[in-house]
mmCIF file of C-alpha atoms in Angstrom:
data_model
loop_
_atom_site.group_PDB
_atom_site.id
_atom_site.type_symbol
_atom_site.label_atom_id
_atom_site.label_comp_id
_atom_site.label_asym_id
_atom_site.label_seq_id
_atom_site.Cartn_x
_atom_site.Cartn_y
_atom_site.Cartn_z
ATOM 1 C CA ALA A 1 112.668 79.222 104.909
ATOM 2 C CA GLN A 2 113.345 82.759 105.935
ATOM 3 C CA SER A 3 113.089 83.408 109.666
ATOM 4 C CA VAL A 4 114.056 86.085 112.131
ATOM 5 C CA THR A 5 114.304 85.703 115.888
ATOM 6 C CA GLN A 6 114.030 88.516 118.374
ATOM 7 C CA LEU A 7 114.435 86.784 121.697
ATOM 8 C CA ASP A 8 113.602 89.786 123.866
ATOM 9 C CA SER A 9 109.942 90.746 123.725
ATOM 10 C CA GLN A 10 110.503 93.651 126.131
ATOM 11 C CA VAL A 11 113.583 95.618 127.152
ATOM 12 C CA PRO A 12 113.253 98.136 129.986
ATOM 13 C CA VAL A 13 116.037 100.710 130.285
ATOM 14 C CA PHE A 14 116.663 103.985 132.059
ATOM 15 C CA GLU A 15 117.107 107.178 130.111
ATOM 16 C CA GLU A 16 120.703 107.900 129.030
ATOM 17 C CA ALA A 17 121.673 104.239 129.469
ATOM 18 C CA PRO A 18 122.952 102.175 126.532
ATOM 19 C CA VAL A 19 120.759 99.528 124.935
ATOM 20 C CA GLU A 20 121.150 96.544 122.647
ATOM 21 C CA LEU A 21 118.226 94.836 120.921
ATOM 22 C CA ARG A 22 119.071 91.399 119.634
ATOM 23 C CA CYS A 23 118.220 89.902 116.261
ATOM 24 C CA ASN A 24 119.229 86.587 114.717
ATOM 25 C CA TYR A 25 118.262 85.296 111.290
ATOM 26 C CA SER A 26 118.306 81.902 109.645
ATOM 27 C CA SER A 27 121.482 81.333 107.742
ATOM 28 C CA SER A 28 121.750 81.871 104.040
ATOM 29 C CA VAL A 29 124.356 82.718 101.474
ATOM 30 C CA SER A 30 123.382 86.335 101.136
ATOM 31 C CA VAL A 31 120.930 88.484 103.048
ATOM 32 C CA TYR A 32 119.700 92.013 103.370
ATOM 33 C CA LEU A 33 118.841 93.104 106.903
ATOM 34 C CA PHE A 34 116.665 95.912 108.198
ATOM 35 C CA TRP A 35 115.553 97.463 111.457
ATOM 36 C CA TYR A 36 112.239 99.265 111.684
ATOM 37 C CA VAL A 37 110.698 101.285 114.503
ATOM 38 C CA GLN A 38 107.001 101.586 115.275
ATOM 39 C CA TYR A 39 105.815 104.396 117.519
ATOM 40 C CA PRO A 40 102.393 104.024 119.163
ATOM 41 C CA ASN A 41 99.501 104.161 116.689
ATOM 42 C CA GLN A 42 101.802 104.639 113.720
ATOM 43 C CA GLY A 43 103.162 102.639 110.840
ATOM 44 C CA LEU A 44 106.703 101.326 110.643
ATOM 45 C CA GLN A 45 109.641 103.570 109.831
ATOM 46 C CA LEU A 46 112.974 102.357 108.472
ATOM 47 C CA LEU A 47 115.811 102.892 110.981
ATOM 48 C CA LEU A 48 118.714 101.387 109.065
ATOM 49 C CA LYS A 49 119.666 98.618 106.676
ATOM 50 C CA TYR A 50 122.581 96.369 105.823
ATOM 51 C CA LEU A 51 123.082 95.427 102.183
ATOM 52 C CA SER A 52 126.814 94.729 101.894
ATOM 53 C CA GLY A 53 130.214 96.186 102.766
ATOM 54 C CA SER A 54 130.973 97.582 106.210
ATOM 55 C CA THR A 55 129.429 95.450 108.924
ATOM 56 C CA LEU A 56 128.638 98.466 111.099
ATOM 57 C CA VAL A 57 125.763 100.509 109.770
ATOM 58 C CA LYS A 58 124.458 103.758 111.158
ATOM 59 C CA GLY A 59 120.863 104.824 111.015
ATOM 60 C CA ILE A 60 118.577 107.597 112.113
ATOM 61 C CA ASN A 61 118.103 108.838 115.671
ATOM 62 C CA GLY A 62 121.593 107.729 116.760
ATOM 63 C CA PHE A 63 120.996 104.006 116.264
ATOM 64 C CA GLU A 64 123.534 101.632 114.762
ATOM 65 C CA ALA A 65 123.666 97.918 114.061
ATOM 66 C CA GLU A 66 126.390 95.398 113.451
ATOM 67 C CA PHE A 67 126.145 92.554 110.973
ATOM 68 C CA ASN A 68 127.858 89.376 112.133
ATOM 69 C CA LYS A 69 127.801 86.682 109.486
ATOM 70 C CA SER A 70 129.363 83.927 111.588
ATOM 71 C CA GLN A 71 126.758 84.400 114.317
ATOM 72 C CA THR A 72 123.948 85.250 111.884
ATOM 73 C CA SER A 73 123.103 88.281 113.979
ATOM 74 C CA PHE A 74 122.205 91.899 113.391
ATOM 75 C CA HIS A 75 121.923 93.531 116.813
ATOM 76 C CA LEU A 76 120.717 97.105 117.189
ATOM 77 C CA ARG A 77 122.467 99.468 119.596
ATOM 78 C CA LYS A 78 122.257 102.973 120.925
ATOM 79 C CA PRO A 79 124.814 104.376 123.377
ATOM 80 C CA SER A 80 122.365 106.634 125.221
ATOM 81 C CA VAL A 81 118.594 106.331 124.928
ATOM 82 C CA HIS A 82 115.939 108.981 125.379
ATOM 83 C CA ILE A 83 112.345 108.782 126.537
ATOM 84 C CA SER A 84 111.314 109.426 122.935
ATOM 85 C CA ASP A 85 112.944 106.125 121.880
ATOM 86 C CA THR A 86 110.142 104.212 123.602
ATOM 87 C CA ALA A 87 108.641 102.173 120.782
ATOM 88 C CA GLU A 88 108.504 98.727 119.234
ATOM 89 C CA TYR A 89 111.478 97.670 117.156
ATOM 90 C CA PHE A 90 111.350 95.073 114.405
ATOM 91 C CA CYS A 91 114.192 93.277 112.711
ATOM 92 C CA ALA A 92 113.550 92.044 109.164
ATOM 93 C CA VAL A 93 115.421 89.964 106.599
ATOM 94 C CA SER A 94 115.241 89.577 102.884
ATOM 95 C CA TYR A 95 117.185 86.926 101.039
ATOM 96 C CA THR A 96 118.711 87.639 97.658
ATOM 97 C CA GLY A 97 116.577 86.329 94.854
ATOM 98 C CA THR A 98 113.335 86.526 96.810
ATOM 99 C CA ALA A 99 112.172 89.809 95.288
ATOM 100 C CA SER A 100 109.960 91.741 97.671
ATOM 101 C CA LYS A 101 109.576 89.094 100.361
ATOM 102 C CA LEU A 102 110.531 90.687 103.663
ATOM 103 C CA THR A 103 110.236 88.570 106.800
ATOM 104 C CA PHE A 104 109.868 90.249 110.172
ATOM 105 C CA GLY A 105 110.712 89.182 113.685
ATOM 106 C CA THR A 106 108.133 89.330 116.453
ATOM 107 C CA GLY A 107 109.361 92.681 117.724
ATOM 108 C CA THR A 108 111.002 94.078 120.857
ATOM 109 C CA ARG A 109 109.256 96.651 122.971
ATOM 110 C CA LEU A 110 111.796 99.206 124.239
ATOM 111 C CA GLN A 111 110.528 100.993 127.330
ATOM 112 C CA VAL A 112 112.647 103.947 128.437
ATOM 113 C CA THR A 113 111.998 105.420 131.866
ATOM 114 C CA LEU A 114 113.464 108.244 133.933
ATOM 115 C CA GLU B 1 104.537 114.372 100.361
ATOM 116 C CA ALA B 2 105.701 110.825 99.596
ATOM 117 C CA GLN B 3 103.359 108.421 101.313
ATOM 118 C CA VAL B 4 101.341 105.244 101.397
ATOM 119 C CA THR B 5 97.674 105.919 102.101
ATOM 120 C CA GLN B 6 95.359 103.287 103.517
ATOM 121 C CA ASN B 7 91.632 103.570 104.047
ATOM 122 C CA PRO B 8 89.828 103.176 106.298
ATOM 123 C CA ARG B 9 91.923 103.572 109.456
ATOM 124 C CA TYR B 10 89.382 101.726 111.559
ATOM 125 C CA LEU B 11 86.717 99.260 110.505
ATOM 126 C CA ILE B 12 84.270 97.103 112.429
ATOM 127 C CA THR B 13 82.328 94.590 110.376
ATOM 128 C CA VAL B 14 80.319 91.420 110.756
ATOM 129 C CA THR B 15 81.311 87.907 109.786
ATOM 130 C CA GLY B 16 80.790 87.183 106.105
ATOM 131 C CA LYS B 17 80.322 90.733 104.867
ATOM 132 C CA LYS B 18 82.747 91.415 102.029
ATOM 133 C CA LEU B 19 85.083 94.345 102.517
ATOM 134 C CA THR B 20 87.947 96.092 100.754
ATOM 135 C CA VAL B 21 90.818 97.995 102.306
ATOM 136 C CA THR B 22 92.338 100.411 99.847
ATOM 137 C CA CYS B 23 96.022 101.238 99.500
ATOM 138 C CA SER B 24 97.596 103.866 97.296
ATOM 139 C CA GLN B 25 101.182 105.111 96.949
ATOM 140 C CA ASN B 26 102.459 108.236 95.191
ATOM 141 C CA MET B 27 106.134 107.269 94.858
ATOM 142 C CA ASN B 28 105.941 105.265 91.634
ATOM 143 C CA HIS B 29 107.087 102.172 93.515
ATOM 144 C CA GLU B 30 106.934 98.855 91.695
ATOM 145 C CA TYR B 31 106.779 96.654 94.784
ATOM 146 C CA MET B 32 103.755 96.647 97.103
ATOM 147 C CA SER B 33 102.826 94.373 99.947
ATOM 148 C CA TRP B 34 100.218 93.700 102.611
ATOM 149 C CA TYR B 35 101.051 92.666 106.160
ATOM 150 C CA ARG B 36 98.996 91.846 109.213
ATOM 151 C CA GLN B 37 100.288 92.559 112.701
ATOM 152 C CA ASP B 38 99.165 90.506 115.682
ATOM 153 C CA PRO B 39 100.449 90.619 119.282
ATOM 154 C CA GLY B 40 103.374 88.278 119.807
ATOM 155 C CA LEU B 41 103.527 87.348 116.125
ATOM 156 C CA GLY B 42 105.046 90.469 114.616
ATOM 157 C CA LEU B 43 104.214 91.272 111.010
ATOM 158 C CA ARG B 44 103.311 88.514 108.610
ATOM 159 C CA GLN B 45 103.152 89.004 104.870
ATOM 160 C CA ILE B 46 99.784 88.312 103.263
ATOM 161 C CA TYR B 47 100.411 89.089 99.595
ATOM 162 C CA TYR B 48 102.920 91.027 97.589
ATOM 163 C CA SER B 49 103.173 92.438 94.102
ATOM 164 C CA MET B 50 106.250 93.110 91.996
ATOM 165 C CA ASN B 51 104.445 95.047 89.294
ATOM 166 C CA VAL B 52 101.081 95.614 87.642
ATOM 167 C CA GLU B 53 99.215 92.324 87.237
ATOM 168 C CA VAL B 54 101.995 90.431 89.072
ATOM 169 C CA THR B 55 101.057 89.227 92.547
ATOM 170 C CA ASP B 56 102.116 86.352 94.758
ATOM 171 C CA LYS B 57 101.198 84.797 98.083
ATOM 172 C CA GLY B 58 103.035 85.638 101.245
ATOM 173 C CA ASP B 59 103.033 83.595 104.429
ATOM 174 C CA VAL B 60 99.349 83.942 105.409
ATOM 175 C CA PRO B 61 97.251 84.407 102.231
ATOM 176 C CA GLU B 62 94.213 82.305 103.199
ATOM 177 C CA GLY B 63 90.994 84.318 103.242
ATOM 178 C CA TYR B 64 92.438 87.292 101.350
ATOM 179 C CA LYS B 65 92.558 88.459 97.759
ATOM 180 C CA VAL B 66 94.484 91.250 96.083
ATOM 181 C CA SER B 67 94.660 92.884 92.694
ATOM 182 C CA ARG B 68 97.156 95.215 91.024
ATOM 183 C CA LYS B 69 95.510 96.813 88.044
ATOM 184 C CA GLU B 70 97.338 100.100 88.409
ATOM 185 C CA LYS B 71 100.842 100.738 89.679
ATOM 186 C CA ARG B 72 99.760 103.030 92.497
ATOM 187 C CA ASN B 73 96.904 100.945 93.947
ATOM 188 C CA PHE B 74 96.931 97.596 95.733
ATOM 189 C CA PRO B 75 93.596 96.861 97.444
ATOM 190 C CA LEU B 76 93.148 94.054 99.941
ATOM 191 C CA ILE B 77 89.871 92.156 99.671
ATOM 192 C CA LEU B 78 88.250 89.978 102.315
ATOM 193 C CA GLU B 79 85.466 88.109 100.538
ATOM 194 C CA SER B 80 84.013 86.535 103.684
ATOM 195 C CA PRO B 81 85.690 87.939 106.787
ATOM 196 C CA SER B 82 85.933 85.836 109.911
ATOM 197 C CA PRO B 83 86.808 86.796 113.510
ATOM 198 C CA ASN B 84 90.327 85.363 113.149
ATOM 199 C CA GLN B 85 91.005 88.102 110.600
ATOM 200 C CA THR B 86 90.646 90.720 113.303
ATOM 201 C CA SER B 87 94.032 92.400 113.147
ATOM 202 C CA LEU B 88 96.061 95.495 112.313
ATOM 203 C CA TYR B 89 96.815 95.628 108.604
ATOM 204 C CA PHE B 90 99.630 97.502 106.901
ATOM 205 C CA CYS B 91 100.207 98.261 103.276
ATOM 206 C CA ALA B 92 103.757 99.000 102.162
ATOM 207 C CA SER B 93 105.582 99.909 98.974
ATOM 208 C CA SER B 94 109.173 99.951 97.751
ATOM 209 C CA TYR B 95 111.419 100.545 94.742
ATOM 210 C CA GLY B 96 112.854 97.106 95.289
ATOM 211 C CA GLN B 97 114.517 94.645 97.622
ATOM 212 C CA LEU B 98 117.467 96.896 98.489
ATOM 213 C CA TYR B 99 115.434 99.887 99.562
ATOM 214 C CA GLY B 100 113.196 98.682 102.357
ATOM 215 C CA TYR B 101 109.501 99.362 102.497
ATOM 216 C CA THR B 102 107.559 102.560 103.168
ATOM 217 C CA PHE B 103 104.539 101.738 105.330
ATOM 218 C CA GLY B 104 101.067 103.160 105.554
ATOM 219 C CA SER B 105 99.525 104.158 108.888
ATOM 220 C CA GLY B 106 97.579 100.940 109.251
ATOM 221 C CA THR B 107 93.983 99.742 109.253
ATOM 222 C CA ARG B 108 92.582 98.263 112.436
ATOM 223 C CA LEU B 109 89.970 95.712 111.456
ATOM 224 C CA THR B 110 87.555 94.072 113.878
ATOM 225 C CA VAL B 111 85.325 91.241 112.670
ATOM 226 C CA VAL B 112 82.470 90.345 115.020
#
């Protein structure tokens, strides 16, 4: 069965510091991976996605993620965060051949402070 | 503007009173899906649809119904709501598996 694990429920960080949000998925032959962001009282917005090819993918707002097949991970990173990055971040996986089934992790709350 | 529109945004209802949450998208997407979001559980898929008249169960379909009679609309029906269906609901649509979903703004449902 598809599953995604986000071990960190909350990550506090100071503004301008780097951050990494961790995501691991259950192993499969081929996967598509996504990161979404949810700002307070809003829906989810796609940050970036990995489909194939280069393992380092860049997204909006300066975020990037690296696909690591051997470790079944897809960690999200940003070299310098801003207050406006405070939000909830969700990792999601879709396995090839499963049509529109997208499985989400439980989310990581990124709290950026001065 | 390309968007997924859900109505209502907020709803308080009583146990057992049938309700429908509407969802409409203007992007000609074939795929549509309903999720519920609960604290500590993330988003869980309720139902999804790959095209008109084609729907399938997600991970938590019990107590919900859906229909897809038109490409743009995908209503979520709670025939007899119960308090454990109190949640934040999201509708989403997509061109397909490779594109990711576009989400609506959510419907916060409270069943008392």
